[in-house]
PDB file of C-alpha atoms in Angstrom:
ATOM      1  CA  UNK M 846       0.000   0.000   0.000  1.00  0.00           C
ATOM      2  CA  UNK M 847       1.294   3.424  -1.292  1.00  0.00           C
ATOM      3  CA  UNK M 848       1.645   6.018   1.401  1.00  0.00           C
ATOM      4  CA  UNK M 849      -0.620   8.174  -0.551  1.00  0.00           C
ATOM      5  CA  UNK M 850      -3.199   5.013  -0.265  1.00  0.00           C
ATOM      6  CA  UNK M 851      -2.982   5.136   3.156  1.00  0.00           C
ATOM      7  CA  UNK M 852      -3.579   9.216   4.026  1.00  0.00           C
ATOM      8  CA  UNK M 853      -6.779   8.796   1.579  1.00  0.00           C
ATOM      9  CA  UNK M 854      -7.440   5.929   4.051  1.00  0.00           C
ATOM     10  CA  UNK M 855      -7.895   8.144   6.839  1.00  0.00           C
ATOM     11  CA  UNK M 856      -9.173  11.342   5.370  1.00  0.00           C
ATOM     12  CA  UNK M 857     -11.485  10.985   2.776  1.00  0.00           C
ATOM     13  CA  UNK M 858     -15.452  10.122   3.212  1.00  0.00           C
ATOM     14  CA  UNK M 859     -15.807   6.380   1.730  1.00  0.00           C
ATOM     15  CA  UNK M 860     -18.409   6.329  -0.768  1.00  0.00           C
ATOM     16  CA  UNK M 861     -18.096   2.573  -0.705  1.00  0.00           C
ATOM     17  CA  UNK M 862     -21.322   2.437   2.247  1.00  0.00           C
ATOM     18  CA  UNK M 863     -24.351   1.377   1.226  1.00  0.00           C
ATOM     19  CA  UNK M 864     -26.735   4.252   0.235  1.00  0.00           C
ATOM     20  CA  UNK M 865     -29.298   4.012   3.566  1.00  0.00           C
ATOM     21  CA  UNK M 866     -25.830   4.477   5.733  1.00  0.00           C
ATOM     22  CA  UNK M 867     -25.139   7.930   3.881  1.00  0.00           C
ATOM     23  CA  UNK M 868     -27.233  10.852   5.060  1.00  0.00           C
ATOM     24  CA  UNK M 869     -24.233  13.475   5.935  1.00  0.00           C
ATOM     25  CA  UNK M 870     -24.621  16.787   4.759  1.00  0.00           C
ATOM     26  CA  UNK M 871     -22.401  19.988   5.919  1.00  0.00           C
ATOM     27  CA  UNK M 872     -18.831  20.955   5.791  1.00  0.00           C
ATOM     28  CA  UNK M 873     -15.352  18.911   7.463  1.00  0.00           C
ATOM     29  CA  UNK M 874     -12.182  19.757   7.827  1.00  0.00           C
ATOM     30  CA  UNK M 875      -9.488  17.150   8.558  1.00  0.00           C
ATOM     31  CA  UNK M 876      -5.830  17.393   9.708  1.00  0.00           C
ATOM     32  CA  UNK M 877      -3.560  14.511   9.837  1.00  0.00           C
ATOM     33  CA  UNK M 878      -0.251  13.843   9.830  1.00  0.00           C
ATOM     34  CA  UNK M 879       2.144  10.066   8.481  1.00  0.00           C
ATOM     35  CA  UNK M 880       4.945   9.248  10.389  1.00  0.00           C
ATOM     36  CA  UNK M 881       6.397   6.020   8.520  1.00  0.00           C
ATOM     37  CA  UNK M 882       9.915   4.312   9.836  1.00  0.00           C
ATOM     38  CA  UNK M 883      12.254   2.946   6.871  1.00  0.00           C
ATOM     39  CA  UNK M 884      14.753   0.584   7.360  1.00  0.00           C
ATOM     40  CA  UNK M 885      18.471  -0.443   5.279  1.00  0.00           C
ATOM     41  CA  UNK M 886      19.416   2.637   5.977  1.00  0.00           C
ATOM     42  CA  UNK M 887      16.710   5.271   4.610  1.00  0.00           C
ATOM     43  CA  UNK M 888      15.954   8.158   5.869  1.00  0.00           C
ATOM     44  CA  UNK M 889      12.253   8.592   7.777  1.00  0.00           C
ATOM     45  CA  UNK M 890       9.310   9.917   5.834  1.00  0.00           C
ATOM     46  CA  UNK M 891       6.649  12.017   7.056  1.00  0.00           C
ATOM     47  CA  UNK M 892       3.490  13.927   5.495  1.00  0.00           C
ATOM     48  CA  UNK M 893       1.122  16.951   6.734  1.00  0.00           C
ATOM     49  CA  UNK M 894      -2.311  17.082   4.568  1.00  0.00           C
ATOM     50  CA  UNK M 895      -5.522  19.318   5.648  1.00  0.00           C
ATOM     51  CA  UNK M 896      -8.676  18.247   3.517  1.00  0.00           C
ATOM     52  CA  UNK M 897     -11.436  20.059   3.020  1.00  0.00           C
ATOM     53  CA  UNK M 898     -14.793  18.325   2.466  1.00  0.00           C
ATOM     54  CA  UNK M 899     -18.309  19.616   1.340  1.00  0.00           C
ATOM     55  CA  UNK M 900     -21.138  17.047   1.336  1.00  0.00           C
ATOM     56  CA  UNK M 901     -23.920  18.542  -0.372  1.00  0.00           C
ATOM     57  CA  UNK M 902     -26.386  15.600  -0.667  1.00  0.00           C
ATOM     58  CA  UNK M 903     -26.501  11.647   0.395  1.00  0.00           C
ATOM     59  CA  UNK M 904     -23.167  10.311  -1.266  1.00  0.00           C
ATOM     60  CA  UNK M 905     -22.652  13.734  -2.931  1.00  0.00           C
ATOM     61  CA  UNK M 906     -18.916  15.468  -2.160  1.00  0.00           C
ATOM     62  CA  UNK M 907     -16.023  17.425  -3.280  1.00  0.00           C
ATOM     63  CA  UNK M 908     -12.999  17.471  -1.617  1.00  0.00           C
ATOM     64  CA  UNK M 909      -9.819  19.456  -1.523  1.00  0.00           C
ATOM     65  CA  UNK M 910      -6.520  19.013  -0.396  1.00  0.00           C
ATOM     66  CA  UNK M 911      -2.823  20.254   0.181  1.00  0.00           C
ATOM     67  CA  UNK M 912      -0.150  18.148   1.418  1.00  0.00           C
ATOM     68  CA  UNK M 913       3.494  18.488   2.510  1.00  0.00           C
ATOM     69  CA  UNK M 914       5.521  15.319   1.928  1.00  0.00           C
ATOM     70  CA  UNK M 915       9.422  14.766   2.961  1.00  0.00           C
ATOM     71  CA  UNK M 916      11.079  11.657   1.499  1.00  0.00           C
ATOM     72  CA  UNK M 917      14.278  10.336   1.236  1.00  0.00           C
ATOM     73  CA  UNK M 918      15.389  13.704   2.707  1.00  0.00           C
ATOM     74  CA  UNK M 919      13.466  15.677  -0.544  1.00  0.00           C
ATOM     75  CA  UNK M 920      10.357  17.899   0.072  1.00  0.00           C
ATOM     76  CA  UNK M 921       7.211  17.922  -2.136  1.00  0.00           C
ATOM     77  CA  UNK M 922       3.995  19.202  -2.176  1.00  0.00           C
ATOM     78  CA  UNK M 923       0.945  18.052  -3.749  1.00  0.00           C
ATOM     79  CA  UNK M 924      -2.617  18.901  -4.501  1.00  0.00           C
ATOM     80  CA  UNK M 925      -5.854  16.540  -4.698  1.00  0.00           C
ATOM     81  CA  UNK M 926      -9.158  17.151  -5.519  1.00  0.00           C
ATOM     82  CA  UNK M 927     -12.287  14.539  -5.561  1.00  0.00           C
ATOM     83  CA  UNK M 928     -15.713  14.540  -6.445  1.00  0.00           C
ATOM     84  CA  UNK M 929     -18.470  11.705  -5.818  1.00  0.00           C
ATOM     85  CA  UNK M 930     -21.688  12.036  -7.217  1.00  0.00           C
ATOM     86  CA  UNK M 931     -25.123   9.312  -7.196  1.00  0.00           C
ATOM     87  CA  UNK M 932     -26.353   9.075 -10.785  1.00  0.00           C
ATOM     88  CA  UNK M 933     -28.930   6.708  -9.442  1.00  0.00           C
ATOM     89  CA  UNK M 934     -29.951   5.018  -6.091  1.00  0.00           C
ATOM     90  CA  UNK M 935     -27.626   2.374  -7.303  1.00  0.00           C
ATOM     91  CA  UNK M 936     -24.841   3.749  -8.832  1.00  0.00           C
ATOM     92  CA  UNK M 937     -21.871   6.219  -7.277  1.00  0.00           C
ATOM     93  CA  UNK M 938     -19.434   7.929  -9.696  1.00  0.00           C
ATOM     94  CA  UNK M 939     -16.157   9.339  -8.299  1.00  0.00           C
ATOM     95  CA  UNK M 940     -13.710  11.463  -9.823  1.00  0.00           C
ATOM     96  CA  UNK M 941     -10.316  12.305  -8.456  1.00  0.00           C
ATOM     97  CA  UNK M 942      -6.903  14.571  -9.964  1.00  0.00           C
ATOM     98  CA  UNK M 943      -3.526  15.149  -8.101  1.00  0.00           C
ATOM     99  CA  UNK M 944      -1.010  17.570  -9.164  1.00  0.00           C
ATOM    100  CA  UNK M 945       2.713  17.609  -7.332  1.00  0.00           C
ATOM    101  CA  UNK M 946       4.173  21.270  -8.493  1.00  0.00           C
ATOM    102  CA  UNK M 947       7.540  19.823  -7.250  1.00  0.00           C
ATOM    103  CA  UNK M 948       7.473  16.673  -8.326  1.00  0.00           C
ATOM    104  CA  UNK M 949      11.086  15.223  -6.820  1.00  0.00           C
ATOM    105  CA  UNK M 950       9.999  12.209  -5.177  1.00  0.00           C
ATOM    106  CA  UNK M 951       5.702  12.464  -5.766  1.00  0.00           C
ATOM    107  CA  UNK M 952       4.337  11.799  -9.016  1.00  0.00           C
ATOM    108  CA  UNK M 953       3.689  14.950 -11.333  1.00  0.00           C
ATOM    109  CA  UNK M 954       0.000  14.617 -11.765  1.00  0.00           C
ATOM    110  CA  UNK M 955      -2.795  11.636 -11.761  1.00  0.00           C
ATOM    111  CA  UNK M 956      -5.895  11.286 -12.724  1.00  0.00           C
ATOM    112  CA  UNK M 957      -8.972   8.830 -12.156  1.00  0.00           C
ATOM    113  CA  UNK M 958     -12.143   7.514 -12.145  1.00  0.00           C
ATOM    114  CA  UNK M 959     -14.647   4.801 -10.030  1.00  0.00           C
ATOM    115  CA  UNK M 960     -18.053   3.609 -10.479  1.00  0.00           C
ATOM    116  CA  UNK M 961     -19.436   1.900  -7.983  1.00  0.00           C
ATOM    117  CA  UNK M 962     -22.725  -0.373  -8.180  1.00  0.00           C
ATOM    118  CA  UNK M 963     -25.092  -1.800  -5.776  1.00  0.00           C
ATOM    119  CA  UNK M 964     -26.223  -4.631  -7.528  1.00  0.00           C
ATOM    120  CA  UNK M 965     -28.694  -6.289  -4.909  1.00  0.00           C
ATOM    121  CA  UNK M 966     -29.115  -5.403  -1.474  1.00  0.00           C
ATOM    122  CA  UNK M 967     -25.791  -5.107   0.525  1.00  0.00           C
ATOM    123  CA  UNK M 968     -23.600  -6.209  -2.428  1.00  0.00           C
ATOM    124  CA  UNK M 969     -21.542  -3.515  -4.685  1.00  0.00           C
ATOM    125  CA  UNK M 970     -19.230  -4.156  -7.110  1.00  0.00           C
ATOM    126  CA  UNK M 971     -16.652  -1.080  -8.039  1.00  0.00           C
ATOM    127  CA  UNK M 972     -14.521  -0.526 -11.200  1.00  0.00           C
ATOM    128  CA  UNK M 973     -12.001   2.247 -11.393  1.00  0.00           C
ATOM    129  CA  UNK M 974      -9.173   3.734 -13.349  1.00  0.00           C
ATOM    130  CA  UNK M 975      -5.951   5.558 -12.482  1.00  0.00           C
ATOM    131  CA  UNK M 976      -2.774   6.890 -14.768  1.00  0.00           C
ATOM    132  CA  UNK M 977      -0.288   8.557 -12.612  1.00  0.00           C
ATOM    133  CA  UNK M 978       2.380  10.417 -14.388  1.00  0.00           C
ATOM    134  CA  UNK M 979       6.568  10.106 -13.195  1.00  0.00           C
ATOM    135  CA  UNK M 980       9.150  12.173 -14.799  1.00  0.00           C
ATOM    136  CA  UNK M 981      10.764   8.530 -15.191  1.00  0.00           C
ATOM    137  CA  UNK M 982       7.554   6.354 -16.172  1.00  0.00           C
ATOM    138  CA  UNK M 983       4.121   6.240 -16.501  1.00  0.00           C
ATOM    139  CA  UNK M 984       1.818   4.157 -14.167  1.00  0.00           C
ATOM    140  CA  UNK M 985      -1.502   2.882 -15.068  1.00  0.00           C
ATOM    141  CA  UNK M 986      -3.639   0.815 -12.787  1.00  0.00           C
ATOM    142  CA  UNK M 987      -7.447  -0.659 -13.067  1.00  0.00           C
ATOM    143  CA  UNK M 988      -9.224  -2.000  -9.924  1.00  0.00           C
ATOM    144  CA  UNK M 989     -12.175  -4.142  -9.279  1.00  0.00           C
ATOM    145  CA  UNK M 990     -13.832  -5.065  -6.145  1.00  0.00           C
ATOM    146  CA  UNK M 991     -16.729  -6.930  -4.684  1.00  0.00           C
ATOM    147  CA  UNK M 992     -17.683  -5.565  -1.310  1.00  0.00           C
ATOM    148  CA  UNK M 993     -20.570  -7.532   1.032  1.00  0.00           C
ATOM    149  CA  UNK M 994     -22.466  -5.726   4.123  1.00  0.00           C
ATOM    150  CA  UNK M 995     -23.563  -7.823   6.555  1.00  0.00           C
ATOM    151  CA  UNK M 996     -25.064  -6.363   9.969  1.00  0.00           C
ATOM    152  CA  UNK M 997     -22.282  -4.180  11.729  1.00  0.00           C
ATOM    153  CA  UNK M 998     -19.979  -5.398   8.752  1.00  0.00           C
ATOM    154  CA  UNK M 999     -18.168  -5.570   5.467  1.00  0.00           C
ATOM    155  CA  UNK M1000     -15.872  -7.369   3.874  1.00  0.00           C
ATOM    156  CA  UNK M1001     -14.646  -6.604   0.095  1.00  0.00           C
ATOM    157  CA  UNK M1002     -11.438  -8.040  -2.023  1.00  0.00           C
ATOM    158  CA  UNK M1003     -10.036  -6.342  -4.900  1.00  0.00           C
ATOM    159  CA  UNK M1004      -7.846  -7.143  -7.916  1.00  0.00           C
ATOM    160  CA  UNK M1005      -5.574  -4.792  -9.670  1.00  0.00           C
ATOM    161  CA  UNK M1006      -3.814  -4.910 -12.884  1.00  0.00           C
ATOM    162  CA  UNK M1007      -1.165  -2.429 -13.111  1.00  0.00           C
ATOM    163  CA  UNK M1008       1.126  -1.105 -15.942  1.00  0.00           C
ATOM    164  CA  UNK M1009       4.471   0.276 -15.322  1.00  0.00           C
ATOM    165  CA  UNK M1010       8.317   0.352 -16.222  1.00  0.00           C
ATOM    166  CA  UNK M1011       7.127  -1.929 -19.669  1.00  0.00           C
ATOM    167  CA  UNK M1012       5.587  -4.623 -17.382  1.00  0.00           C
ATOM    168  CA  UNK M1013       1.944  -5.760 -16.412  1.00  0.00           C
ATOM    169  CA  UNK M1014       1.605  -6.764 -12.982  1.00  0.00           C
ATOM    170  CA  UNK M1015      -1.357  -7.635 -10.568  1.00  0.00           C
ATOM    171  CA  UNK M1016      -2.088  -6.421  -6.714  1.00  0.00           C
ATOM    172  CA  UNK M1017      -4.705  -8.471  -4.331  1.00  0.00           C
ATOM    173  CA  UNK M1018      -6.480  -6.844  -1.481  1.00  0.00           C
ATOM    174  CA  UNK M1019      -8.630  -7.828   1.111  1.00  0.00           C
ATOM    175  CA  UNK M1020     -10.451  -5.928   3.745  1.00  0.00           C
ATOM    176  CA  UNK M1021     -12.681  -6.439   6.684  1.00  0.00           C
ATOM    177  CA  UNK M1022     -14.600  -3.456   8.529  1.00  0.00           C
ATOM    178  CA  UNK M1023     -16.518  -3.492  11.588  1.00  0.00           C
ATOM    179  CA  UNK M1024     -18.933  -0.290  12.254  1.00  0.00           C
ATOM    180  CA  UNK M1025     -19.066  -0.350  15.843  1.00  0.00           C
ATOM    181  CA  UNK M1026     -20.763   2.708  16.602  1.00  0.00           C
ATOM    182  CA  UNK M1027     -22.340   6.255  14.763  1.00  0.00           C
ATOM    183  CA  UNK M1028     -19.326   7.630  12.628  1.00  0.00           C
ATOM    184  CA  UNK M1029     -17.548   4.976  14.011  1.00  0.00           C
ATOM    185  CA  UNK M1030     -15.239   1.980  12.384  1.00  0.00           C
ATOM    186  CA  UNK M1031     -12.360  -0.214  12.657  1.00  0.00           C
ATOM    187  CA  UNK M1032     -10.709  -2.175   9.599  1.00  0.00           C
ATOM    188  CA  UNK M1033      -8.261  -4.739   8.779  1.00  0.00           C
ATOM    189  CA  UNK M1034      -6.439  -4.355   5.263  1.00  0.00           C
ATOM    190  CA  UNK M1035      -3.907  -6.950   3.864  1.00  0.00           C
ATOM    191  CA  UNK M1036      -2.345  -6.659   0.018  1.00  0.00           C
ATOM    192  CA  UNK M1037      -0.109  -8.053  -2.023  1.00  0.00           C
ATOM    193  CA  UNK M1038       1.376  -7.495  -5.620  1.00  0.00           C
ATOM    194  CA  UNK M1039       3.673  -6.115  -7.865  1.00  0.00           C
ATOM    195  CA  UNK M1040       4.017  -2.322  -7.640  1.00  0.00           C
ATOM    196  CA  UNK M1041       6.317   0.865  -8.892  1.00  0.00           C
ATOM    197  CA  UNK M1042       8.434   1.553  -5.686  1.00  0.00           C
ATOM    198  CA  UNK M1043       9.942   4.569  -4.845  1.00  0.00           C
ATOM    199  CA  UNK M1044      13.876   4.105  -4.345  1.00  0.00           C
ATOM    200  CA  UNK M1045      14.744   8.181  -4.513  1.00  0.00           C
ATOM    201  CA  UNK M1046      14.242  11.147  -5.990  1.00  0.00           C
ATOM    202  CA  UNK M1047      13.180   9.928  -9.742  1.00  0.00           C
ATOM    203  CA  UNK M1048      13.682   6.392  -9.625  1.00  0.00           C
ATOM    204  CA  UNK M1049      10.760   4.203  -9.538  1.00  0.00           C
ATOM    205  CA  UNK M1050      11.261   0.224  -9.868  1.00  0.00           C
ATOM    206  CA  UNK M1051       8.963  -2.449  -9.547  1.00  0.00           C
ATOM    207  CA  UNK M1052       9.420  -4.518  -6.194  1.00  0.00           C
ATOM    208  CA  UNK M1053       6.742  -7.470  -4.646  1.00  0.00           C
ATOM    209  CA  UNK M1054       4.963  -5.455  -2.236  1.00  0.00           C
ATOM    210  CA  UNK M1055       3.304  -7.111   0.773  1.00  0.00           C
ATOM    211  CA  UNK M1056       0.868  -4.819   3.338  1.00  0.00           C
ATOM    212  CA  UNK M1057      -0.867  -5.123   6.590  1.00  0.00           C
ATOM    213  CA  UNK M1058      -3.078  -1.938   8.278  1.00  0.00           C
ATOM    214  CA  UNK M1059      -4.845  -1.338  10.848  1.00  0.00           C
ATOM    215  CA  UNK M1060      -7.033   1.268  10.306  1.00  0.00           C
ATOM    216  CA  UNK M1061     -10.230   3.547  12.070  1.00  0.00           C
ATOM    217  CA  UNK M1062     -12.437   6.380  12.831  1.00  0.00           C
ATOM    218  CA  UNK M1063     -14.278   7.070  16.381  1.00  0.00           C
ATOM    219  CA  UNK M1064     -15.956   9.993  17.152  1.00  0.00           C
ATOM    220  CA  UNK M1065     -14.844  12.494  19.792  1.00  0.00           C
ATOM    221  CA  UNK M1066     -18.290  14.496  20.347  1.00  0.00           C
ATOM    222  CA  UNK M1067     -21.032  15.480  18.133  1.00  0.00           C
ATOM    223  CA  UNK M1068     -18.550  17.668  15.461  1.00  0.00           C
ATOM    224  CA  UNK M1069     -15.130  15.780  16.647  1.00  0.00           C
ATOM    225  CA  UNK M1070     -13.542  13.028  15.470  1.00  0.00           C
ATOM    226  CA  UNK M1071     -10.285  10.569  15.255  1.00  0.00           C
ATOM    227  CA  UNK M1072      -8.988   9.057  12.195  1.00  0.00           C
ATOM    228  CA  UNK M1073      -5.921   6.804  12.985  1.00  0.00           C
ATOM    229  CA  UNK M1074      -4.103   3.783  10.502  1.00  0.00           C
ATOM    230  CA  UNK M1075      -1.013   1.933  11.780  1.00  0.00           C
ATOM    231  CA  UNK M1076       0.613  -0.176   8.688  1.00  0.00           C
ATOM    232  CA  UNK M1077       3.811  -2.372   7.848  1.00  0.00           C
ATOM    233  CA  UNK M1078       4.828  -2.228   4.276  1.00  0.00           C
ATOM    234  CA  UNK M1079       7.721  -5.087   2.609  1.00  0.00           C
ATOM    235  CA  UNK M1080       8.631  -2.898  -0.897  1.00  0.00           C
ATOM    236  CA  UNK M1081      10.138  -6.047  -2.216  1.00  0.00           C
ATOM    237  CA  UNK M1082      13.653  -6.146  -0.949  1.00  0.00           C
ATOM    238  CA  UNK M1083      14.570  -2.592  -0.821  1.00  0.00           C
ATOM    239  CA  UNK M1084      13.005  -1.491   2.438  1.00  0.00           C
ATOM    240  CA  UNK M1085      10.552  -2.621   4.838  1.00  0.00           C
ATOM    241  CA  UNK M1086       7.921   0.871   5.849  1.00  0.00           C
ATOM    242  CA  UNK M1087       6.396   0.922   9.283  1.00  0.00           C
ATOM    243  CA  UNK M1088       4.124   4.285   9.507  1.00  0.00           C
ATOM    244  CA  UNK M1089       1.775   5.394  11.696  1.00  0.00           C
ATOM    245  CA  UNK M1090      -1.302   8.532  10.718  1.00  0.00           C
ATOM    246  CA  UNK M1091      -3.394  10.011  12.937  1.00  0.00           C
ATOM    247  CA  UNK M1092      -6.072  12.683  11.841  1.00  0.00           C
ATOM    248  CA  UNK M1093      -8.188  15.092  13.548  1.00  0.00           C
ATOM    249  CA  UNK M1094     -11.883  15.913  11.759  1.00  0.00           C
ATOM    250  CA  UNK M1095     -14.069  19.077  12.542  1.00  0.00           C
ATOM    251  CA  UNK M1096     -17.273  18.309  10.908  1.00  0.00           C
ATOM    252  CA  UNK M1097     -19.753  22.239  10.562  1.00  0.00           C
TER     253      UNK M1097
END
């Protein structure tokens, strides 16, 4: 799981809920903050990002944000923006664009699309695109997922084929969530696949990538709440990535 991957994870409103669990309307602001621990040697990473969400309907959103990022000892910003919009009571469209006006260790720009369906009653299936843009490569990656609700629960796998450095690859994931309360969730993610990995500033290589998080939302009061993953990422066998995000939301 890309660190990117992992502050969306904790930040952004999943449209992925079934539409009777999706009645938000207002304004949220979020501040969070990656930590992640590298190991042969690397130097630490860590990330700032404040996201800015407007939900103007039931699974309706834009969202805006700006992020700091220090790798391998370079700095880089970035901007995202995202908008989700029903075109039915069965079917969610999201579209999402990044732009890095640095660009030394975070891709240039990227750009993507998701549809998601709910085909019967507590079953959705999502497809999605996504071309991100390297000064060194190009990386383009379809996804498609089944996702189940059951009670308090969901469970959903995905499968990715990816294009990059010349070579088509493929990336598994499977995920488990438990809504234990009102705003409220914890989930288990595991992956595996072959993905572009970051080694420094402009070189990208393709590494077997194996990932475990821990990841989850509880809320602190009526407009407060906490946003927290904890992951351990093997990029092949260039460097193992332990990192830890915690996130603050104001919802208004």
């Amino acid at each position: 799981m890309s660190p990117c991957a992992l502050t969306l994870l904790i930040c952004t409103a999943a449209i992925t809920l079934p539409a009777a669990a999706q009645t938000d309307r207002g304004q949220r602001l979020i501040l969070s903050t990656e930590l992640s621990d590298l190991n042969r040697g690397n130097r630490d990473w860590s990330e700032v990002s404040l996201r800015y969400v407007r939900l103007d309907a039931p699974r309706q959103s834009t969202e805006l944000a700006v992020t700091g990022t220090s790798r391998f000892g370079l700095k880089d910003s970035q901007i995202d923006v995202v908008h989700t919009t029903p075109l039915s009571p069965s079917l969610v469209t999201s579209m999402q664009a990044s732009y890095s006006p640095t660009a030394r260790v975070l891709p240039e720009y990227s750009v993507g699309a998701n549809l998601q369906v709910e085909f019967a009653p507590a079953w959705l299936v999502h497809g999605g695109f996504r071309h991100t843009h390297y000064d060194s490569t190009d990386v383009n990656r379809l996804s498609f997922m089944l996702e189940r609700y059951v009670g308090n629960f969901s469970a959903s796998v995905t499968w990715s084929p990816v294009r990059a450095l010349g070579t088509r690859s493929d990336l598994v994931e499977l995920r488990g969530t438990w809504y234990h309360s009102e705003g409220g969730s914890t989930g288990f993610i595991a992956s595996r696949g072959d993905e572009a990995t970051q080694l420094g500033a402009g070189v990208i290589a393709l590494a077997d990538v194996r990932s475990l998080a821990l990841v989850g939302r509880h809320r602190l009061g009526p407009n407060y709440g906490l946003n927290y993953a904890l992951s351990r990422t093997r990029q092949g066998d260039f460097y193992t990535r332990t990192g830890l995000s915690l996130g603050v939301q104001r919802d208004f």
